[in-house]
Coordinates of C-alpha atoms in Angstrom, one line a residue:
X27 CA -28.3 -55.1 3.6
X28 CA -29.6 -52.5 1.2
X29 CA -28.5 -48.8 1.1
X30 CA -30.7 -46.2 2.6
X31 CA -29.6 -43.9 -0.1
X32 CA -28.8 -44.6 -3.8
X33 CA -25.3 -43.0 -3.6
X34 CA -22.5 -45.4 -4.2
X35 CA -19.7 -45.4 -1.6
X36 CA -16.1 -44.8 -2.5
X37 CA -13.9 -47.8 -1.7
X38 CA -13.1 -47.8 1.9
X39 CA -15.8 -45.4 2.8
X40 CA -19.1 -47.3 3.4
X41 CA -22.4 -45.6 4.0
X42 CA -25.7 -46.8 5.5
X43 CA -27.2 -49.8 3.8
X44 CA -30.1 -52.2 4.3
X45 CA -31.4 -55.0 2.1
X46 CA -35.1 -54.6 2.8
X47 CA -35.4 -51.0 1.4
X48 CA -35.6 -52.4 -2.0
X49 CA -36.8 -55.9 -1.0
X50 CA -40.1 -55.7 -2.9
X51 CA -38.2 -55.3 -6.2
X52 CA -36.0 -58.3 -5.3
X53 CA -39.1 -60.4 -4.8
X54 CA -40.4 -59.7 -8.3
X55 CA -39.7 -63.1 -9.6
X56 CA -42.0 -63.4 -12.5
X57 CA -39.9 -64.7 -15.5
X58 CA -40.6 -66.3 -18.8
X59 CA -40.4 -70.1 -19.2
X60 CA -37.0 -71.3 -20.5
X61 CA -37.2 -72.4 -24.0
X62 CA -36.2 -76.0 -24.3
X63 CA -35.4 -76.4 -20.6
X64 CA -37.7 -78.4 -18.2
X65 CA -39.4 -76.5 -15.4
X66 CA -38.6 -77.1 -11.8
X67 CA -42.0 -77.8 -10.2
X68 CA -42.1 -80.9 -8.1
X69 CA -42.8 -84.0 -10.0
X70 CA -45.2 -86.8 -9.0
X71 CA -43.7 -89.0 -6.3
X72 CA -41.5 -91.7 -7.9
X73 CA -42.4 -95.2 -7.1
X74 CA -40.0 -96.9 -4.7
X75 CA -38.7 -100.3 -5.9
X76 CA -37.8 -103.0 -3.5
X77 CA -34.2 -101.9 -3.7
X78 CA -33.2 -98.5 -4.9
X79 CA -30.6 -98.3 -7.7
X80 CA -27.5 -96.2 -7.5
X81 CA -26.4 -93.9 -10.3
X82 CA -28.6 -92.7 -13.1
X83 CA -29.2 -89.5 -15.0
X84 CA -28.9 -86.1 -13.3
X85 CA -32.2 -84.7 -14.4
X86 CA -33.4 -81.9 -16.6
X87 CA -32.0 -79.0 -14.5
X88 CA -28.4 -80.2 -14.7
X89 CA -27.1 -78.8 -18.0
X90 CA -23.9 -80.5 -19.2
X91 CA -21.6 -79.0 -21.8
X92 CA -18.6 -80.0 -23.7
X93 CA -16.4 -77.7 -26.0
X94 CA -18.3 -79.0 -29.0
X95 CA -21.9 -78.3 -27.6
X96 CA -23.7 -75.9 -29.9
X97 CA -25.4 -72.7 -28.6
X98 CA -23.7 -72.7 -25.1
X99 CA -23.9 -68.9 -24.8
X100 CA -27.6 -69.0 -25.7
X101 CA -28.5 -71.5 -23.1
X102 CA -26.4 -69.7 -20.4
X103 CA -28.4 -66.4 -21.3
X104 CA -31.7 -68.4 -21.2
X105 CA -31.0 -69.6 -17.7
X106 CA -29.9 -66.2 -16.5
X107 CA -33.0 -64.6 -18.0
X108 CA -35.1 -66.8 -15.8
X109 CA -33.0 -66.7 -12.7
X110 CA -31.7 -63.1 -12.6
X111 CA -34.5 -61.7 -10.4
X112 CA -35.9 -65.0 -9.1
X113 CA -34.8 -64.5 -5.5
X114 CA -37.7 -66.5 -4.0
X115 CA -38.7 -68.6 -7.0
X116 CA -38.5 -72.4 -7.4
X117 CA -36.0 -72.5 -10.3
X118 CA -32.8 -74.5 -9.6
X119 CA -30.0 -75.1 -12.0
X120 CA -26.5 -76.6 -12.2
X121 CA -24.3 -75.7 -15.2
X122 CA -21.5 -78.3 -15.7
X123 CA -18.6 -78.1 -18.1
X124 CA -16.7 -81.1 -19.1
X125 CA -12.9 -80.8 -19.4
X126 CA -11.6 -78.8 -22.2
X127 CA -11.3 -75.2 -23.4
X128 CA -14.2 -73.0 -24.1
X129 CA -14.0 -69.6 -25.9
X130 CA -16.0 -66.4 -25.8
X131 CA -18.4 -67.2 -23.0
X132 CA -19.8 -64.9 -20.4
X133 CA -21.8 -67.0 -17.8
X134 CA -23.9 -64.5 -15.9
X135 CA -25.3 -66.2 -12.8
X136 CA -28.6 -65.4 -11.3
X137 CA -30.3 -67.0 -8.2
X138 CA -30.0 -70.7 -7.4
X139 CA -27.5 -71.3 -10.2
X140 CA -24.2 -73.2 -9.8
X141 CA -21.5 -73.4 -12.4
X142 CA -18.7 -75.9 -12.1
X143 CA -16.1 -77.8 -14.1
X144 CA -16.0 -81.6 -14.2
X145 CA -12.3 -82.1 -14.1
X146 CA -10.1 -83.1 -11.2
X147 CA -8.3 -79.8 -11.3
X148 CA -9.7 -76.3 -12.2
X149 CA -7.2 -76.1 -15.0
X150 CA -8.8 -79.1 -16.6
X151 CA -11.6 -76.9 -17.7
X152 CA -10.7 -73.4 -19.1
X153 CA -13.1 -70.7 -20.0
X154 CA -11.7 -68.0 -22.1
X155 CA -14.3 -65.6 -20.9
X156 CA -16.0 -64.7 -17.7
X157 CA -18.3 -66.0 -14.9
X158 CA -20.1 -62.9 -13.9
X159 CA -22.2 -61.7 -11.1
X160 CA -23.3 -58.1 -11.2
X161 CA -26.3 -56.2 -9.9
X162 CA -28.0 -54.4 -12.8
X163 CA -31.3 -56.2 -11.8
X164 CA -31.2 -54.3 -8.4
X165 CA -30.0 -50.9 -9.5
X166 CA -26.4 -51.6 -8.9
X167 CA -26.9 -53.0 -5.4
X168 CA -25.2 -56.3 -4.8
X169 CA -26.4 -56.9 -1.4
X170 CA -29.1 -59.3 -2.4
X171 CA -27.0 -61.4 -4.8
X172 CA -27.4 -64.7 -2.8
X173 CA -27.6 -68.4 -3.5
X174 CA -25.2 -68.9 -6.5
X175 CA -21.8 -70.5 -6.8
X176 CA -18.8 -71.1 -9.0
X177 CA -16.4 -74.1 -8.6
X178 CA -13.5 -75.9 -10.2
X179 CA -13.0 -73.8 -13.3
X180 CA -10.1 -71.8 -14.8
X181 CA -11.1 -68.4 -16.2
X182 CA -9.3 -66.1 -18.5
X183 CA -11.3 -62.9 -18.2
X184 CA -11.9 -60.9 -21.4
X185 CA -11.0 -57.6 -19.6
X186 CA -8.3 -59.2 -17.5
X187 CA -10.6 -59.0 -14.4
X188 CA -13.6 -61.2 -13.6
X189 CA -16.5 -59.6 -11.7
X190 CA -18.0 -61.6 -8.8
X191 CA -20.2 -59.1 -6.9
X192 CA -22.0 -61.2 -4.4
X193 CA -23.5 -61.3 -0.9
X194 CA -24.1 -64.3 1.3
X195 CA -24.4 -67.9 0.3
X196 CA -22.3 -67.4 -2.9
X197 CA -19.1 -69.4 -2.6
X198 CA -16.2 -69.1 -5.1
X199 CA -14.4 -72.4 -4.6
X200 CA -11.6 -74.2 -6.2
X201 CA -11.4 -71.6 -9.0
X202 CA -8.3 -70.4 -10.9
X203 CA -8.6 -66.8 -12.3
X204 CA -5.8 -66.0 -14.6
X205 CA -6.2 -62.4 -14.0
X206 CA -7.9 -60.2 -11.3
X207 CA -11.1 -60.6 -9.4
X208 CA -13.4 -57.7 -8.7
X209 CA -15.9 -58.2 -5.8
X210 CA -17.9 -55.1 -6.3
X211 CA -20.8 -54.4 -8.8
X212 CA -20.3 -52.0 -11.6
X213 CA -20.2 -48.5 -10.3
X214 CA -18.9 -49.7 -7.0
X215 CA -22.4 -50.1 -5.6
X216 CA -23.3 -51.8 -2.3
X217 CA -21.7 -55.2 -1.6
X218 CA -21.5 -57.0 1.7
X219 CA -20.2 -60.4 2.6
X220 CA -18.6 -63.2 0.7
X221 CA -16.5 -66.4 0.8
X222 CA -13.5 -67.6 -1.4
X223 CA -11.6 -70.9 -0.7
X224 CA -9.1 -73.2 -2.4
X225 CA -8.7 -70.8 -5.2
X226 CA -5.8 -69.1 -7.0
X227 CA -6.2 -65.5 -8.3
X228 CA -3.2 -64.7 -10.4
X229 CA -3.9 -61.0 -10.3
X230 CA -5.2 -58.6 -7.7
X231 CA -8.4 -59.1 -5.7
X232 CA -10.3 -55.9 -5.5
X233 CA -12.9 -55.9 -2.8
X234 CA -13.7 -52.2 -3.4
X235 CA -17.1 -51.7 -1.7
X236 CA -17.3 -55.2 0.0
X237 CA -17.6 -54.6 3.7
X238 CA -16.7 -58.1 5.0
X239 CA -15.0 -61.0 3.2
X240 CA -13.4 -64.3 4.1
X241 CA -10.6 -66.0 2.1
X242 CA -9.4 -69.5 3.1
X243 CA -6.6 -71.7 1.9
X244 CA -5.9 -69.8 -1.4
X245 CA -3.3 -67.8 -3.3
X246 CA -3.7 -64.3 -4.4
X247 CA -1.5 -62.0 -6.5
X248 CA -2.5 -59.0 -4.5
X249 CA -5.2 -57.4 -2.4
X250 CA -6.3 -53.9 -3.0
X251 CA -8.3 -52.6 0.0
X252 CA -10.5 -53.3 3.0
X253 CA -13.7 -51.8 4.3
X254 CA -14.8 -53.1 7.7
X255 CA -12.9 -56.5 8.0
X256 CA -11.1 -58.8 5.4
X257 CA -10.3 -62.1 7.1
X258 CA -7.5 -64.5 5.7
X259 CA -6.5 -67.9 6.9
X260 CA -3.9 -70.0 5.0
X261 CA -3.7 -67.5 2.1
X262 CA -0.5 -67.2 0.1
X263 CA -0.1 -63.5 -0.9
X264 CA -2.4 -62.2 1.8
X265 CA -1.6 -58.7 3.2
X266 CA -0.2 -58.4 6.7
X267 CA -2.0 -58.3 9.9
X268 CA -3.1 -54.7 10.5
X269 CA -6.5 -54.7 11.9
X270 CA -8.3 -52.2 12.2
X271 CA -6.4 -50.0 9.8
X272 CA -6.4 -51.4 7.2
X273 CA -8.9 -53.9 8.6
X274 CA -7.0 -57.1 7.8
X275 CA -7.2 -60.2 10.1
X276 CA -4.6 -62.7 9.0
X277 CA -4.0 -66.2 10.2
X278 CA -1.0 -67.9 8.5
X279 CA -2.7 -71.2 8.3
X280 CA -6.2 -72.7 8.8
X281 CA -6.2 -75.1 11.8
X282 CA -8.2 -77.8 10.1
X283 CA -9.8 -78.0 6.7
X284 CA -11.2 -80.5 4.2
X285 CA -12.5 -79.2 1.0
X286 CA -16.0 -79.6 -0.3
X287 CA -16.8 -82.9 -2.3
X288 CA -17.3 -82.2 -6.0
X289 CA -18.7 -84.0 -9.0
X290 CA -16.2 -84.9 -11.7
X291 CA -16.1 -87.1 -14.8
X292 CA -13.7 -89.9 -15.5
X293 CA -13.8 -92.1 -18.6
X294 CA -17.3 -90.8 -19.4
X295 CA -18.7 -91.6 -16.0
X296 CA -19.5 -89.4 -13.1
X297 CA -17.7 -89.7 -9.8
X298 CA -17.7 -87.6 -6.6
X299 CA -14.3 -86.6 -5.3
X300 CA -13.7 -86.3 -1.5
X301 CA -10.7 -84.3 -0.6
X302 CA -8.7 -85.3 2.3
X303 CA -8.3 -83.4 5.6
X304 CA -5.5 -81.1 6.1
X305 CA -4.2 -79.5 9.3
X306 CA -2.4 -76.2 9.4
X307 CA -3.5 -75.8 5.8
X308 CA -2.1 -73.1 3.5
X309 CA -2.6 -72.6 -0.2
X310 CA -4.7 -74.6 -2.7
X311 CA -5.2 -78.3 -2.7
X312 CA -4.6 -78.7 -6.4
X313 CA -2.0 -77.8 -9.0
X314 CA 0.7 -80.4 -8.4
X315 CA -0.7 -83.5 -9.9
X316 CA -3.7 -85.5 -8.7
X317 CA -5.3 -84.0 -5.7
X318 CA -5.2 -86.0 -2.5
X319 CA -8.4 -87.7 -1.6
X320 CA -10.7 -90.4 -2.7
X321 CA -13.2 -90.7 -5.5
X322 CA -16.5 -92.6 -5.5
X323 CA -18.5 -93.7 -8.6
X324 CA -22.0 -92.3 -9.1
X325 CA -23.3 -96.0 -8.7
X326 CA -22.7 -95.6 -5.0
X327 CA -25.1 -92.6 -4.8
X328 CA -28.8 -92.5 -4.9
X329 CA -29.5 -89.7 -7.5
X330 CA -32.5 -88.1 -5.9
X331 CA -35.1 -86.1 -7.9
X332 CA -37.6 -83.5 -6.8
X333 CA -40.6 -85.5 -5.7
X334 CA -38.7 -88.1 -3.8
X335 CA -40.0 -88.5 -0.3
X336 CA -38.1 -88.5 2.9
X337 CA -38.9 -92.2 3.2
X338 CA -37.3 -92.9 -0.2
X339 CA -34.3 -90.9 0.8
X340 CA -33.9 -92.7 4.0
X341 CA -34.3 -96.0 2.3
X342 CA -31.4 -95.2 0.0
X343 CA -29.3 -94.3 3.1
X344 CA -30.4 -97.5 4.9
X345 CA -29.1 -99.5 1.8
X346 CA -25.8 -97.9 2.2
X347 CA -26.0 -95.5 -0.6
X348 CA -24.9 -91.8 -0.4
X349 CA -27.2 -89.1 -1.6
X350 CA -26.8 -86.7 -4.6
X351 CA -29.7 -84.2 -4.5
X352 CA -30.3 -82.9 -8.1
X353 CA -31.7 -79.4 -8.5
X354 CA -35.2 -78.8 -7.2
X355 CA -37.4 -78.7 -4.0
X356 CA -37.8 -81.6 -1.7
X357 CA -40.7 -81.6 0.7
X358 CA -40.1 -83.7 3.9
X359 CA -42.6 -85.2 6.3
X360 CA -39.8 -86.7 8.4
X361 CA -36.1 -86.1 9.0
X362 CA -33.5 -87.4 6.6
X363 CA -31.4 -89.6 8.9
X364 CA -27.8 -90.0 8.0
X365 CA -26.6 -92.8 10.3
X366 CA -23.5 -94.5 8.5
X367 CA -20.1 -93.2 8.9
X368 CA -18.5 -91.5 5.8
X369 CA -21.8 -90.9 4.3
X370 CA -22.0 -88.0 1.7
X371 CA -25.0 -85.9 1.0
X372 CA -24.2 -83.5 -1.8
X373 CA -26.6 -81.1 -3.4
X374 CA -26.4 -79.7 -7.0
X375 CA -27.9 -76.3 -8.0
X376 CA -29.1 -75.3 -4.5
X377 CA -31.4 -78.3 -4.0
X378 CA -33.7 -77.3 -1.3
X379 CA -35.2 -79.2 1.6
X380 CA -38.4 -78.0 3.2
X381 CA -39.8 -79.7 6.4
X382 CA -43.6 -79.3 6.0
X383 CA -44.9 -80.3 9.4
X384 CA -42.5 -79.1 12.0
X385 CA -40.0 -81.9 11.7
X386 CA -36.1 -81.4 11.5
X387 CA -34.9 -81.6 7.9
X388 CA -31.8 -83.7 8.5
X389 CA -30.2 -85.4 11.5
X390 CA -26.9 -87.3 11.7
X391 CA -25.6 -89.9 14.0
X392 CA -22.5 -89.5 16.2
X393 CA -20.1 -91.3 13.6
X394 CA -17.1 -90.4 11.7
X395 CA -16.7 -88.6 8.4
X396 CA -20.2 -87.5 7.3
X397 CA -20.0 -84.8 4.6
X398 CA -23.0 -82.5 4.0
X399 CA -22.5 -80.0 1.3
X400 CA -24.2 -77.8 -1.3
X401 CA -27.9 -77.6 -0.3
X402 CA -30.5 -75.1 1.3
X403 CA -32.8 -75.8 4.0
X404 CA -36.0 -73.7 4.0
X405 CA -38.1 -73.6 7.1
X406 CA -41.7 -74.6 6.7
X407 CA -44.8 -72.8 8.1
X408 CA -45.1 -75.1 11.1
X409 CA -42.4 -74.4 13.6
X410 CA -39.5 -76.8 13.7
X411 CA -37.6 -77.0 17.0
X412 CA -34.4 -77.6 14.8
X413 CA -33.7 -77.6 11.1
X414 CA -30.3 -79.4 11.1
X415 CA -28.9 -81.5 13.9
X416 CA -25.3 -82.8 13.7
X417 CA -25.1 -85.6 16.2
X418 CA -27.6 -86.5 18.9
X419 CA -27.8 -84.7 22.3
X420 CA -24.9 -85.9 24.4
X421 CA -22.7 -87.0 21.5
X422 CA -19.2 -87.5 22.8
X423 CA -17.1 -89.6 20.4
X424 CA -13.8 -88.4 19.3
X425 CA -13.9 -87.5 15.6
X426 CA -10.5 -85.6 15.3
X427 CA -9.1 -87.8 12.6
X428 CA -12.3 -87.9 10.6
X429 CA -14.8 -85.1 11.4
X430 CA -18.2 -84.4 10.0
X431 CA -18.1 -81.3 7.6
X432 CA -20.9 -79.0 6.9
X433 CA -20.1 -76.9 3.8
X434 CA -22.1 -74.5 1.7
X435 CA -25.2 -75.6 3.6
X436 CA -27.5 -72.7 3.9
X437 CA -30.6 -72.2 6.1
X438 CA -33.5 -69.7 5.6
X439 CA -36.5 -68.9 7.8
X440 CA -39.1 -66.8 5.8
X441 CA -38.6 -64.9 2.7
X442 CA -40.1 -67.4 0.3
X443 CA -43.1 -67.6 2.5
X444 CA -43.9 -68.0 6.2
X445 CA -41.3 -70.2 8.1
X446 CA -40.5 -70.8 11.7
X447 CA -37.8 -72.6 13.6
X448 CA -36.6 -72.3 17.2
X449 CA -32.9 -73.1 16.5
X450 CA -31.7 -73.6 13.0
X451 CA -28.4 -75.7 13.5
X452 CA -27.5 -77.6 16.6
X453 CA -24.0 -79.1 16.6
X454 CA -23.5 -82.0 19.1
X455 CA -20.8 -84.1 17.5
X456 CA -17.3 -83.2 18.6
X457 CA -14.7 -81.9 16.0
X458 CA -17.4 -80.9 13.5
X459 CA -16.1 -78.5 10.7
X460 CA -18.6 -75.9 9.8
X461 CA -17.1 -74.4 6.6
X462 CA -19.2 -71.6 5.2
X463 CA -22.8 -71.4 6.1
X464 CA -25.4 -68.5 5.9
X465 CA -28.1 -69.0 8.5
X466 CA -30.8 -66.3 7.7
X467 CA -34.0 -65.2 9.3
X468 CA -35.2 -63.3 6.3
X469 CA -35.6 -59.5 6.6
X470 CA -37.4 -59.1 3.3
X471 CA -39.6 -61.2 0.9
X472 CA -42.8 -63.0 1.9
X473 CA -43.7 -64.2 5.4
X474 CA -41.5 -61.7 7.3
X475 CA -42.3 -60.2 10.6
X476 CA -41.1 -60.2 14.2
X477 CA -43.5 -63.2 15.0
X478 CA -44.4 -64.2 11.5
X479 CA -41.0 -65.8 10.8
X480 CA -40.1 -66.3 14.4
X481 CA -36.6 -67.9 14.9
X482 CA -35.0 -67.4 18.2
X483 CA -31.6 -68.9 17.6
X484 CA -29.3 -69.3 14.7
X485 CA -26.6 -71.8 15.6
X486 CA -26.0 -73.6 18.8
X487 CA -22.7 -75.5 19.4
X488 CA -22.9 -78.1 22.2
X489 CA -20.0 -80.3 20.9
X490 CA -16.4 -79.9 22.0
X491 CA -13.6 -79.0 19.6
X492 CA -15.8 -77.6 16.9
X493 CA -14.2 -75.2 14.3
X494 CA -16.2 -72.8 12.2
X495 CA -14.6 -71.2 9.2
X496 CA -16.9 -68.7 7.7
X497 CA -20.0 -68.0 9.7
X498 CA -22.7 -65.8 8.3
X499 CA -25.7 -65.8 10.8
X500 CA -28.2 -62.9 10.7
X501 CA -31.4 -61.4 12.2
X502 CA -32.5 -63.9 14.8
X503 CA -35.0 -62.9 17.5
X504 CA -32.4 -63.8 20.4
X505 CA -28.9 -65.1 20.1
X506 CA -27.5 -65.6 16.7
X507 CA -24.7 -67.9 17.8
X508 CA -24.5 -69.7 21.1
X509 CA -21.4 -71.7 22.0
X510 CA -21.4 -74.3 24.9
X511 CA -18.7 -76.7 23.8
X512 CA -15.2 -76.4 25.0
X513 CA -12.2 -75.6 22.8
X514 CA -14.3 -74.0 20.0
X515 CA -12.8 -71.8 17.4
X516 CA -14.3 -69.4 14.9
X517 CA -12.5 -67.8 11.9
X518 CA -14.8 -65.1 10.6
X519 CA -18.4 -64.0 11.5
X520 CA -20.7 -61.7 9.7
X521 CA -23.9 -60.8 11.6
X522 CA -26.7 -58.4 11.6
X523 CA -29.1 -58.1 14.5
X524 CA -32.8 -58.3 13.6
X525 CA -34.0 -55.2 12.0
X526 CA -37.6 -55.6 13.1
X527 CA -37.5 -55.7 16.8
X528 CA -40.6 -53.7 17.9
X529 CA -39.0 -52.2 21.0
X530 CA -36.3 -52.5 23.7
X531 CA -38.3 -55.0 25.8
X532 CA -38.5 -57.4 22.9
X533 CA -34.7 -57.9 22.9
X534 CA -34.0 -57.6 26.6
X535 CA -31.8 -60.4 27.8
X536 CA -32.5 -60.2 31.5
X537 CA -30.5 -57.4 32.8
X538 CA -28.6 -57.0 29.5
X539 CA -29.8 -54.7 26.8
X540 CA -30.0 -56.8 23.7
X541 CA -29.0 -60.4 22.9
X542 CA -25.4 -60.8 21.9
X543 CA -24.7 -61.8 18.3
X544 CA -22.1 -64.3 19.5
X545 CA -22.5 -65.7 23.1
X546 CA -19.9 -68.1 24.6
X547 CA -21.6 -69.8 27.7
X548 CA -20.3 -69.0 31.2
X549 CA -19.3 -72.7 31.6
X550 CA -16.7 -72.6 28.7
X551 CA -13.1 -72.2 29.8
X552 CA -11.4 -72.4 26.4
X553 CA -12.5 -70.7 23.2
X554 CA -10.9 -68.6 20.5
X555 CA -12.3 -66.5 17.6
X556 CA -10.8 -64.1 15.0
X557 CA -12.5 -61.5 12.7
X558 CA -16.0 -61.1 14.0
X559 CA -18.4 -58.3 13.1
X560 CA -21.9 -57.4 14.1
X561 CA -24.3 -54.6 12.9
X562 CA -27.5 -53.2 14.1
X563 CA -30.2 -51.5 12.1
X564 CA -33.3 -51.2 14.3
X565 CA -35.5 -49.5 11.9
X566 CA -38.8 -50.1 13.7
X567 CA -37.5 -48.6 16.9
X568 CA -34.2 -46.7 16.3
X569 CA -33.8 -46.0 20.0
X570 CA -33.0 -49.6 20.8
X571 CA -29.7 -50.1 22.5
X572 CA -27.5 -53.2 22.3
X573 CA -25.1 -53.4 25.3
X574 CA -22.6 -55.4 23.3
X575 CA -22.1 -57.5 20.1
X576 CA -20.2 -60.3 21.8
X577 CA -20.4 -62.0 25.2
X578 CA -18.0 -64.4 26.8
X579 CA -16.7 -65.5 30.2
X580 CA -13.6 -63.8 31.5
X581 CA -11.3 -66.9 31.6
X582 CA -7.7 -67.1 30.7
X583 CA -8.4 -69.6 27.9
X584 CA -11.1 -67.4 26.2
X585 CA -9.6 -65.1 23.6
X586 CA -11.0 -62.9 20.9
X587 CA -9.1 -61.2 18.1
X588 CA -10.3 -58.3 15.8
X589 CA -13.9 -57.5 16.7
X590 CA -16.2 -54.8 15.4
X591 CA -19.7 -53.5 16.0
X592 CA -21.3 -50.9 13.8
X593 CA -24.7 -48.9 13.9
X594 CA -26.0 -48.5 10.3
X595 CA -26.9 -44.9 10.1
X596 CA -27.7 -44.6 13.9
X597 CA -30.7 -47.0 13.8
X598 CA -29.9 -48.4 17.2
X599 CA -26.6 -48.3 19.0
X600 CA -24.0 -50.6 20.7
X601 CA -22.7 -49.5 24.1
X602 CA -19.6 -51.8 24.1
X603 CA -18.0 -54.3 21.6
X604 CA -17.5 -57.4 23.9
X605 CA -18.7 -57.6 27.5
X606 CA -18.0 -54.2 29.0
X607 CA -15.0 -53.5 26.7
X608 CA -14.9 -51.2 23.6
X609 CA -16.2 -47.8 22.8
X610 CA -19.8 -47.2 22.0
X611 CA -20.8 -46.8 18.3
X612 CA -20.8 -43.2 17.2
X613 CA -24.2 -41.9 16.2
X614 CA -25.2 -41.9 12.7
X615 CA -21.7 -42.0 11.2
X616 CA -21.7 -45.8 10.4
X617 CA -18.1 -46.0 11.7
X618 CA -17.2 -49.3 13.5
X619 CA -16.1 -49.5 17.0
X620 CA -13.3 -52.0 17.3
X621 CA -11.4 -54.2 19.8
X622 CA -8.1 -55.8 18.6
X623 CA -7.8 -58.3 21.4
X624 CA -9.9 -59.4 24.3
X625 CA -8.9 -59.8 27.1

C-alpha cells in the first residue's frame, strides 16, 4: 500500500494508502555497479559431472565478515547503494557475520539483501550498532520495503532503538535487540505489515504507524500501540487480549512451530542447523545453552549457483543431497522435485526461481519433514497452473510428528515483468506448517494489469490439519485463500483485494458480490482462525462492492476470532465482515469494521 496523500499519520490514526501511487518511482532500479563485488547476472550453465559434489564455496554474492575484516562499513554501504531502490532488479546479496563483536556499524538493508550471524545463538554475534530499514528512497513511505531480512544477530542500537520499517516479505527472525525496536520509518510515514519470530527485544516495540503485524514465539519488554491489528502467539511480555480497542489479538502459545533452518559455522566449516519442532510453544528457542535440533555439514548440500539448471538441481536431490541456493536467479524448464523425507531446500539472499515455460517451480512428495525456506518464486510469462505444490493431489499420510515446513518462501506474479499463474501455492500434504509467506499478485511495477498478470487464486489448502502462522496474500483476481482441508488453523492474515478490477461483474462470485479474501469450503466442519484483516481499494471502479471479506460454513466447529475489513478512502466498500455478519465499512473514513467472534 501507498498513501493517497503525503501527510504522515499519527500513531493509531491511519489514513488512506496505496502502494502503486508512487510505484513508478519504486521501479527506478538503475544503480551503479558495485566496486569490487561481482554482478548477479546468470552465469553460463555449469557442467554437470557424473556425480555432483556436496559443499563448496558460497559464491560471489555471499559476503562473509569477521571482526578483523577491514572496511566492513564501506562494503555494507556499497551493497545498500546498489540495492536501495532496486525493487525489481536482479541483484541478490547475503551478508554473513562470523561470531564475535563488531563496533560502530550501521547495516542499511535494501531490496533482496539478507543479513545474518553465523553463530548457534544470536548472542554469539554482537553488533554494537544498527541493522536499519528506513524509507528515504521512497519519500518516507515504507509500504514498499519488501524482500529483505535479518536473522541470528544481537544488536546494541546506537540510539537505544533499532529502526526496522518494513512491509511484506521482510522477516526479523532469531534476533536479540538489547534496546527497543521501532517498526515505522522516520517521521512516522506509512508502514504496513510485518513479521517477527524467535526474537528477544529487551526494550519496547513501537509499531507506531504499522497497520498490521504478527509476532510469534518471542519475548518483548513492552509494546507501545496498535493501529488495525497486532497479533501475538507465544510471546512473553505481549499485551493482553483487547481487540478491537486496542487491536491486540493474543494467543498464549503457538499450537505448533519449528523455526527456520539457518547457516552457522563450526570449527571453520559451514553447517545448517535444523531447529526441532515445538508444540504449544512460547518464548525464544535460544538463550539457555545449545539450541535443540540437529546440524548438518555443508558437505551434505549441493551448493547451487545461478545458471544451474533444474536438471542439475534434481540430480543433486536424486543423489540424496540437500539444496543450498546461493543468491541469484534460477530459470527452470521443469519442476524441482523434492522426493526424499527430511530434505532441506534453503535459499540465501532471496535466491529466486523462475519457471520459464509454464511449469510448476517446485513440487514435493508426500513424505515427512521437508523444509523449504528463504527463497522467492517469480512467475514466468507463460501461465503456470501452480507455482508451488506441497504433496501430490490426494496426499493423506500422517505427518504430525514431522511435518513439512514452508518458511519465508515468497511468491510473486508480475512486477518484475509479465507473469501468470492460476494458483500460486497448493498444499496437499497433511500437517504442513506455513510459517510466514507473502503471496503477491503485483499491483505496481512492470507487467501489471487485470489480465496481464492474471492470477486467480493465491493459496489453496487441500490437506487436513494444516497450520498457517503469518499469511500475507494479496490482490488475486478471485479468492486469495481457499481452504478445503479439515481442522485447518490460521494465526494472522493480511490481505488486500485486487485494486485493478475493471467493474463489479469482473469480481462477481455467482450471487455474491466479490470473491472473499479467505474462503473456507462448505464441506469443512472444523476450522479456526485468529487475527484476519482484508482491505479494498478499487481505484479503477470505486463503486465496486464486496459483500464480505471472509466466507465460511455455519458449523459448530468453524470459529473465527478478531476479524476486520476496511475500505481505503472509500474506494469500494464491504457490506459485511464475515458471511452476513458485521457492519458495513463507513464511507471514506478508512475505519475498520470488526467482528470479535464468529459465530
